[in-house]
XYZ file of C-alpha atoms in Angstrom:
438
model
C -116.159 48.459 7.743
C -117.276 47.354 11.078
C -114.310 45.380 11.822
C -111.940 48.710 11.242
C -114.268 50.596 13.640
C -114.169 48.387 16.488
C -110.638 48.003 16.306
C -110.340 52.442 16.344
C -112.257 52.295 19.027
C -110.389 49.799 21.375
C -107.537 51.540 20.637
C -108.915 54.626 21.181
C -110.208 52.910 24.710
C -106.636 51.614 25.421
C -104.692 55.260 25.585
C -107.412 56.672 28.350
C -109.202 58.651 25.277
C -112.907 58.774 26.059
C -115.022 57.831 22.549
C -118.406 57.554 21.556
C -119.034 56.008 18.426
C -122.214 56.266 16.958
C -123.867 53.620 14.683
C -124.075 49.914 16.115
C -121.738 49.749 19.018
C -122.803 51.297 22.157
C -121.276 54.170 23.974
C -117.547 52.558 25.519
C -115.481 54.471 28.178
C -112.616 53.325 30.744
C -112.358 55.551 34.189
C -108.768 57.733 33.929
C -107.511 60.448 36.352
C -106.137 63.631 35.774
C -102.960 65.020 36.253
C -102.724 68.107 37.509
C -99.335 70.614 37.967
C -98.669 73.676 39.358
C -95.053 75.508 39.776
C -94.237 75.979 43.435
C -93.256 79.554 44.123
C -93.531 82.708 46.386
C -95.654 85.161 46.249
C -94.866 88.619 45.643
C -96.098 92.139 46.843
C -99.091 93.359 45.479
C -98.763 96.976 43.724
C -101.172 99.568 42.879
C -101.523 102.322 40.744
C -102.038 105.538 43.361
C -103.741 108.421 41.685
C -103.117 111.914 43.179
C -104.348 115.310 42.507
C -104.508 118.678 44.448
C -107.077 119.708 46.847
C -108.035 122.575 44.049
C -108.640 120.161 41.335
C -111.922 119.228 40.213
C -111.900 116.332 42.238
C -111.114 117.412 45.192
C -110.137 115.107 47.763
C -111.915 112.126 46.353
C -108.834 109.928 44.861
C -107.308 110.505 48.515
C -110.741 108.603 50.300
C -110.802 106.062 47.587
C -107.377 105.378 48.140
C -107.438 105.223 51.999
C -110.478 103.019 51.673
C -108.386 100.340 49.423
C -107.381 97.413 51.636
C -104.671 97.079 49.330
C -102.580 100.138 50.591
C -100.629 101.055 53.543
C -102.342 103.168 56.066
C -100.783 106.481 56.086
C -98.877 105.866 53.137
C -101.378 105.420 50.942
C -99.594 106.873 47.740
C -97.077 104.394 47.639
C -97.656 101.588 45.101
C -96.166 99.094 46.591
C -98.722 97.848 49.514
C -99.598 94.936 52.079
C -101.245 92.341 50.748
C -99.572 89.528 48.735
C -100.394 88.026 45.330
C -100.122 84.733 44.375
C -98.302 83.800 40.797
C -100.957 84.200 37.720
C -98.599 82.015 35.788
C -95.570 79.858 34.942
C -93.001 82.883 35.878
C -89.413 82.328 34.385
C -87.275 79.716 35.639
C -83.567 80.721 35.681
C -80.607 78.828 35.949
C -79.376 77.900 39.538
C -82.707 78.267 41.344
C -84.828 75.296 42.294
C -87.523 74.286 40.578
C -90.319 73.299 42.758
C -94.038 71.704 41.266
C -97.264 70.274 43.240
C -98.219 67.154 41.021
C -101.187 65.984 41.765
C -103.197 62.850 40.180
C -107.078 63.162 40.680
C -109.490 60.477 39.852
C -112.786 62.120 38.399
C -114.462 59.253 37.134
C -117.026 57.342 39.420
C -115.150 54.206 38.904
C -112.419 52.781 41.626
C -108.905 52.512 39.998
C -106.057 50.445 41.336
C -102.266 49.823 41.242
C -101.372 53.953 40.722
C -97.902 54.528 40.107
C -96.934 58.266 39.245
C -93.467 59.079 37.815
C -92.200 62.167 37.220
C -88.688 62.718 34.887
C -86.922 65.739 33.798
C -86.096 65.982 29.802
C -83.361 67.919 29.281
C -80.608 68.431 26.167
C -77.790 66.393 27.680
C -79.956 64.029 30.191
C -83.308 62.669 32.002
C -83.609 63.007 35.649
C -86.177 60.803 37.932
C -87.903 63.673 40.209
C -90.478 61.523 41.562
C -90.021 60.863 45.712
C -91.547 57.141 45.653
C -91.386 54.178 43.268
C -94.099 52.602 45.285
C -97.512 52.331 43.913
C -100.547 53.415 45.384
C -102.898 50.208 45.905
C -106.198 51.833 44.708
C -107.642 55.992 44.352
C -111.238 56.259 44.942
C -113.742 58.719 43.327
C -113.142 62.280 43.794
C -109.686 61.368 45.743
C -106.514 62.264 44.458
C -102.643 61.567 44.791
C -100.257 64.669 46.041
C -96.651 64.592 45.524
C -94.226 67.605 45.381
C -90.548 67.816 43.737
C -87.734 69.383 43.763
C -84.899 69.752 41.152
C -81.922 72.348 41.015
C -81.959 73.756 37.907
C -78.050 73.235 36.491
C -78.731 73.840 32.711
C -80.105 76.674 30.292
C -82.771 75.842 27.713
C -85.608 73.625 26.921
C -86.987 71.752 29.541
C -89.774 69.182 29.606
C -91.323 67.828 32.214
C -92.947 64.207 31.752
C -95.678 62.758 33.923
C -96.364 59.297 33.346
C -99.132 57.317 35.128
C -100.200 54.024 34.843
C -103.309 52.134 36.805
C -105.529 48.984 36.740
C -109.194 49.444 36.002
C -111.895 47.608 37.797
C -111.775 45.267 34.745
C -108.459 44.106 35.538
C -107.254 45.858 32.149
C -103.826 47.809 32.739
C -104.051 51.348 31.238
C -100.923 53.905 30.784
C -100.652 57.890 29.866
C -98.232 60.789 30.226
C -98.663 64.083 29.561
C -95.975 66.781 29.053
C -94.996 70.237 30.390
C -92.763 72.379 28.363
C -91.087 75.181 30.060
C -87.433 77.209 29.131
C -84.773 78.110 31.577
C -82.904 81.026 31.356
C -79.350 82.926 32.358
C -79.698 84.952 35.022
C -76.224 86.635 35.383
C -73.644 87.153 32.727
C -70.045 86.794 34.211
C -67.083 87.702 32.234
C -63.665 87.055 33.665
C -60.076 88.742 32.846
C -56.466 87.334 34.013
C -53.489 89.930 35.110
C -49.833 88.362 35.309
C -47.837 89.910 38.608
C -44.840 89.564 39.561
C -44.398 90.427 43.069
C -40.435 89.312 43.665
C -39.970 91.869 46.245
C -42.576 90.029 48.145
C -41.691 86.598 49.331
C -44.509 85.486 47.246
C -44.178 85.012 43.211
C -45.937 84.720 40.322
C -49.661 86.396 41.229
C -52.497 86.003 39.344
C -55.347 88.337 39.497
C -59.174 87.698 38.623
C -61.187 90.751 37.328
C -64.706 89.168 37.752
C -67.959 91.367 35.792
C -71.285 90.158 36.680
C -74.091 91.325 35.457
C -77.576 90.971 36.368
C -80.005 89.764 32.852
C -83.358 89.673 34.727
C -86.090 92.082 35.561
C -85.733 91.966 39.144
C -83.323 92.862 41.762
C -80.581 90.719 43.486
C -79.328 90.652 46.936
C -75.851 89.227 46.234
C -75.136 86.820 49.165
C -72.083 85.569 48.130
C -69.683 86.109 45.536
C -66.361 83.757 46.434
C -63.663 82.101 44.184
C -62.675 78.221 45.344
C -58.775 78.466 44.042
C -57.369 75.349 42.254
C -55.111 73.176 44.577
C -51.934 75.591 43.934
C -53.586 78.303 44.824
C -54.484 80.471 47.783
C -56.753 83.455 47.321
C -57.225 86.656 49.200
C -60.569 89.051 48.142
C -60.226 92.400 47.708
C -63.570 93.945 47.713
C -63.663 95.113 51.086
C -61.952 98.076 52.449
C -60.160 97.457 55.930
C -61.257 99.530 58.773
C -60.221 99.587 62.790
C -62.923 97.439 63.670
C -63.866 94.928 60.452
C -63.665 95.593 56.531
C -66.136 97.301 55.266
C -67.455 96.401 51.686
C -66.741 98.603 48.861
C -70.354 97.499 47.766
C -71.653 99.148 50.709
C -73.770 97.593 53.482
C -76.961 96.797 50.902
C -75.448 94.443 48.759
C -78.146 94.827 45.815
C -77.909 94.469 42.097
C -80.554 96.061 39.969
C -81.403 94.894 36.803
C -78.628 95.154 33.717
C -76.467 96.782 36.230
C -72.877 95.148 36.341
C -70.365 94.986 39.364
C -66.571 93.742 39.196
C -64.879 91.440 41.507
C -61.472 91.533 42.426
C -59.133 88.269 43.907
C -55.508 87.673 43.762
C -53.876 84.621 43.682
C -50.812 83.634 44.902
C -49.141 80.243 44.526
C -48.866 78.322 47.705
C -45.518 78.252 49.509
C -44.443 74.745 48.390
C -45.040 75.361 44.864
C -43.674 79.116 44.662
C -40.382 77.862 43.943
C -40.809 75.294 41.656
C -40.536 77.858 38.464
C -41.474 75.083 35.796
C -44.412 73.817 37.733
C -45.942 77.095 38.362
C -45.164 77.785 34.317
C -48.097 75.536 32.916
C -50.352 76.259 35.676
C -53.492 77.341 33.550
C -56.477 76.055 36.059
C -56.864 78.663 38.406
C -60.449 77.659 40.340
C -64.030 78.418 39.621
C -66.433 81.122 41.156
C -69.264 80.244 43.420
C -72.203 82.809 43.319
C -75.138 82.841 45.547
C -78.307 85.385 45.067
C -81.579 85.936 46.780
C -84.961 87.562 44.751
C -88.123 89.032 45.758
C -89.158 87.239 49.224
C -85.814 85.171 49.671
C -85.676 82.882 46.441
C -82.238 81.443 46.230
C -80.413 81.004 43.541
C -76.969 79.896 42.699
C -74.456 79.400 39.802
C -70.983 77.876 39.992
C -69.176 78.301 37.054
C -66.869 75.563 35.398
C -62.666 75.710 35.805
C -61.538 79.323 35.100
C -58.530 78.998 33.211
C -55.634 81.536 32.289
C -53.277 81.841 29.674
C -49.907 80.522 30.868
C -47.320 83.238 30.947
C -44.238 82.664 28.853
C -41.113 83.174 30.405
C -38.624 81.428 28.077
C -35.884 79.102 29.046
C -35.039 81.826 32.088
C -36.704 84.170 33.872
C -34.941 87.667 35.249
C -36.994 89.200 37.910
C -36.534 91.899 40.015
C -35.889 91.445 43.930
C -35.058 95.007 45.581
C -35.560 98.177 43.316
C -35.668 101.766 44.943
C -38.698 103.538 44.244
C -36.822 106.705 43.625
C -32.808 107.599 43.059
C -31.187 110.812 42.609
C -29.965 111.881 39.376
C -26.161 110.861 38.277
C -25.832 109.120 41.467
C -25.479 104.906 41.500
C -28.161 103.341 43.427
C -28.848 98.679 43.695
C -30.839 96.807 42.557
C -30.905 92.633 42.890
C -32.116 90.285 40.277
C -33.826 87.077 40.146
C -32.583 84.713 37.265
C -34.723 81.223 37.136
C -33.624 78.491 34.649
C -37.244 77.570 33.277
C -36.336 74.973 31.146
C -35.482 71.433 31.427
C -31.390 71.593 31.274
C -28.621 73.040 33.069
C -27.694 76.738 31.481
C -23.736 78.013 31.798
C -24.526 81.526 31.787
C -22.933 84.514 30.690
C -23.992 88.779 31.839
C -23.618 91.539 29.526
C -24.724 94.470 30.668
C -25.555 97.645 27.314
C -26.210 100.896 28.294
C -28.925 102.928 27.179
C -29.581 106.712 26.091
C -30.442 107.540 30.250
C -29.659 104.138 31.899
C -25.640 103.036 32.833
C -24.590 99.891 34.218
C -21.644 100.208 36.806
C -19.396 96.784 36.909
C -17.973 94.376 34.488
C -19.747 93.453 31.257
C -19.313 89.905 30.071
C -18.626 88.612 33.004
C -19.187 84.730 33.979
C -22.614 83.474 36.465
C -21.601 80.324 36.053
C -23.945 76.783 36.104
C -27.508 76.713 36.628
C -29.688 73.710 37.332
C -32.972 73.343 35.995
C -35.619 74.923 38.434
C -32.970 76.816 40.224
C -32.442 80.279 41.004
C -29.390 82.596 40.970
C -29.754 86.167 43.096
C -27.613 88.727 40.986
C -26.758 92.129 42.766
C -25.950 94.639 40.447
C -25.482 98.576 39.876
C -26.566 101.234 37.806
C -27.110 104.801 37.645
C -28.919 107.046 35.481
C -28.457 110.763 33.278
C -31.507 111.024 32.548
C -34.978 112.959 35.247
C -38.081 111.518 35.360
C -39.667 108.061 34.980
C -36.983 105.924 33.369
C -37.024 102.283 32.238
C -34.159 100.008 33.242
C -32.965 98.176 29.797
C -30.478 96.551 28.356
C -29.212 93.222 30.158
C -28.583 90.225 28.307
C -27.940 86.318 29.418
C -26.099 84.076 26.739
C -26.330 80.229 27.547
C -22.726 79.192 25.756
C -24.093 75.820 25.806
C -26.592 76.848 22.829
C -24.900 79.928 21.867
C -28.169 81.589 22.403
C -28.605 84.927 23.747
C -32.303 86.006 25.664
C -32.587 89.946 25.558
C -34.174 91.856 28.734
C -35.613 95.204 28.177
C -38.032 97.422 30.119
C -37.236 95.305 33.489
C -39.176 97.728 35.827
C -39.137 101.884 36.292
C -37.650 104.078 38.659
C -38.572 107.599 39.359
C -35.012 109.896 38.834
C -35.433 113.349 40.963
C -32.537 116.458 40.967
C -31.610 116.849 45.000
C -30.070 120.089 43.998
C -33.033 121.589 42.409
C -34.382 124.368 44.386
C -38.036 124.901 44.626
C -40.034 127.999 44.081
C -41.323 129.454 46.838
């Protein structure tokens, strides 16, 4: 029986525990510090609760004194709540994702004994990894009474959820016996925006550009406080060039559609628009531009409260590819408007898309308001793979109002296969001999 105790209480002795066991063996303690943490943040405004009432109420003007004797309020405002003074954090606070996580660590040594050979670690726990925060290796040759060890990290927080902070410590008592503890600090990190992202397929052929892409971006702010959005920018994949449009050009610079106070209060949401446009050495390269589904990632950067910064990058943004077959027919030169019964141009763009040269064949059928002037059935000739053939062509319509230009059809005679093309692109059909009504 007194074998079993003496061996609880070295081992109680051995993890820093301080034990007194009463019966035979005398009172046994080993000298251990204390690890101390506290998050590193800013402080924020201090608010009040202002309490008003009319110079005929039973009070009189009483609230008003109080209030302009609090040192806590602004002089001459006094029924503001927000005031002057700052307060510094009563707790933990939330930690959010893409802000930097900042903590004072500090090892004191409380016992009366001198300790030696202090070495403090500090490592990050997280689901996918452990990261080493601590700014030395080196050990600290010995910590007095009463003295302690300071050390402050830093860590950009890159992933949501549980986090645990571990401090390890491990030091040489007078004794020469080597003693080791950690302790453990739990803390969660959370979203901060929501982003949601939609793809629209152009095609701008009567621009010297093809094939643009554009990037509806939604963010929306999931805290409790306001955000000063700094920047809100999309890095375009090699391919890629991007032009922003959320600013409204003026004479002198562009003018945010935002406004001048770029703010974002709580669960409110604000959409981004870019457009992409493949770069000029890739623009004509149809089947390269095809399986282009990485189109870049967006790069966000926020400020809180007194200047906290915060950002989030998210990971490749990627599109559906758009099918366009074995060719592609796009449109070149359209009129925006023609007059009715009369024959008006337009030019196409057919692109071989596929991996073999295409011996092509034009039909032209006409439709209920649409009718194609010129010869149907008539030969284009070879294609190459990649390559492009501009086809001029007439037309003229029966029909007023917004009509759709159908009915053209390409037949490879190579595969015998036929590739329909309906609903090409509108065109507005007006009456010049219509009078109008006074």
């Amino acid at each position: 029986m007194e074998v079993n105790q003496a061996k609880q209480e070295h081992l109680l002795a051995l993890k820093g525990l301080h034990m007194e066991i009463s019966g035979k063996f005398p009172t046994f303690c080993n000298p251990k510090p204390n690890v101390y943490l506290m998050r590193l943040t800013k402080p924020t405004l201090f608010t009040n609760m202002p309490v008003t009432c009319e110079d005929r109420d039973l009070p009189g003007d009483l609230f008003g004194r109080l209030m302009k004797e609090d040192p806590s309020t602004i002089k001459g405002s006094e029924a503001l709540m927000l005031g002057e003074m700052l307060t510094l954090p009563q707790n933990f606070g939330n930690i959010f994702l893409g802000e930097t996580f900042s903590s004072y660590i500090s090892v004191n040594n409380d016992s009366s004994q001198l300790v030696k050979d202090i070495l403090v670690k500090a490592d990050l726990q997280t689901s996918s990894q452990r990261l080493n925060l601590s700014a030395s290796n080196n050990a600290v040759t010995e910590l007095k009474p009463e003295s302690c060890i300071d050390d402050v990290i830093h860590h950009e927080v890159k992933e949501i959820g549980t986090h645990i902070l571990v401090c390890a410590v491990s030091y040489t008592t007078q004794a020469g016996e080597k003693l080791y503890f950690r302790k453990f600090f739990k803390f969660q990190v959370l979203k901060p925006l929501d982003v949601k992202t939609k793809f629209y397929n152009a095609e701008s052929d009567l621009s010297s550009v093809t094939d643009e892409v554009f990037l509806e971006a939604q963010i929306q702010n999931i805290t409790t406080s306001s955000m000063f959005m700094e920047k809100v920018s999309l890095e375009p994949s090699m391919m890629y060039n991007v032009a922003e449009l959320n600013t409204v050009e003026t004479e002198d610079e562009g003018t945010s559609t935002f406004g001048k106070m770029s703010y974002l209060q709580p669960m409110d949401t604000r959409q981004y628009l870019y457009c992409l446009k493949p770069k000029p050495e890739f623009a004509e390269k149809a089947g390269v531009i095809k399986g282009v589904t990485v189109i870049g990632k967006l790069d966000i950067v926020w400020k809180t409260n007194l200047g906290e910064r915060g950002r989030l990058q998210t990971s490749q943004l990627q599109r559906m590819a758009p099918g366009y077959g074995d060719v592609r027919l796009s449109l070149e030169m359209i009129p925006d408007t023609v007059n009715l019964e009369e024959p008006f141009d337009i030019t196409c763009k057919i692109t071989n898309c596929s991996e073999r040269t295409m011996d092509l064949v034009l039909e032209m059928c006409n439709t209920c308001s649409i009718h194609w002037c010129g010869v149907s059935g008539r030969q284009l000739g070879k294609v190459s793979p990649s390559a492009s053939l501009a086809l001029p062509l007439k037309l003229l319509s029966s029909v007023q109002g917004l009509q759709s230009i159908s009915g053209l059809r390409l037949t490879d005679t190579f595969l015998k296969r036929t590739y329909e093309y309906d609903d090409i692109a509108q065109v507005c059909v007006v009456c010049p001999y219509m009078s109008r009504e006074s």
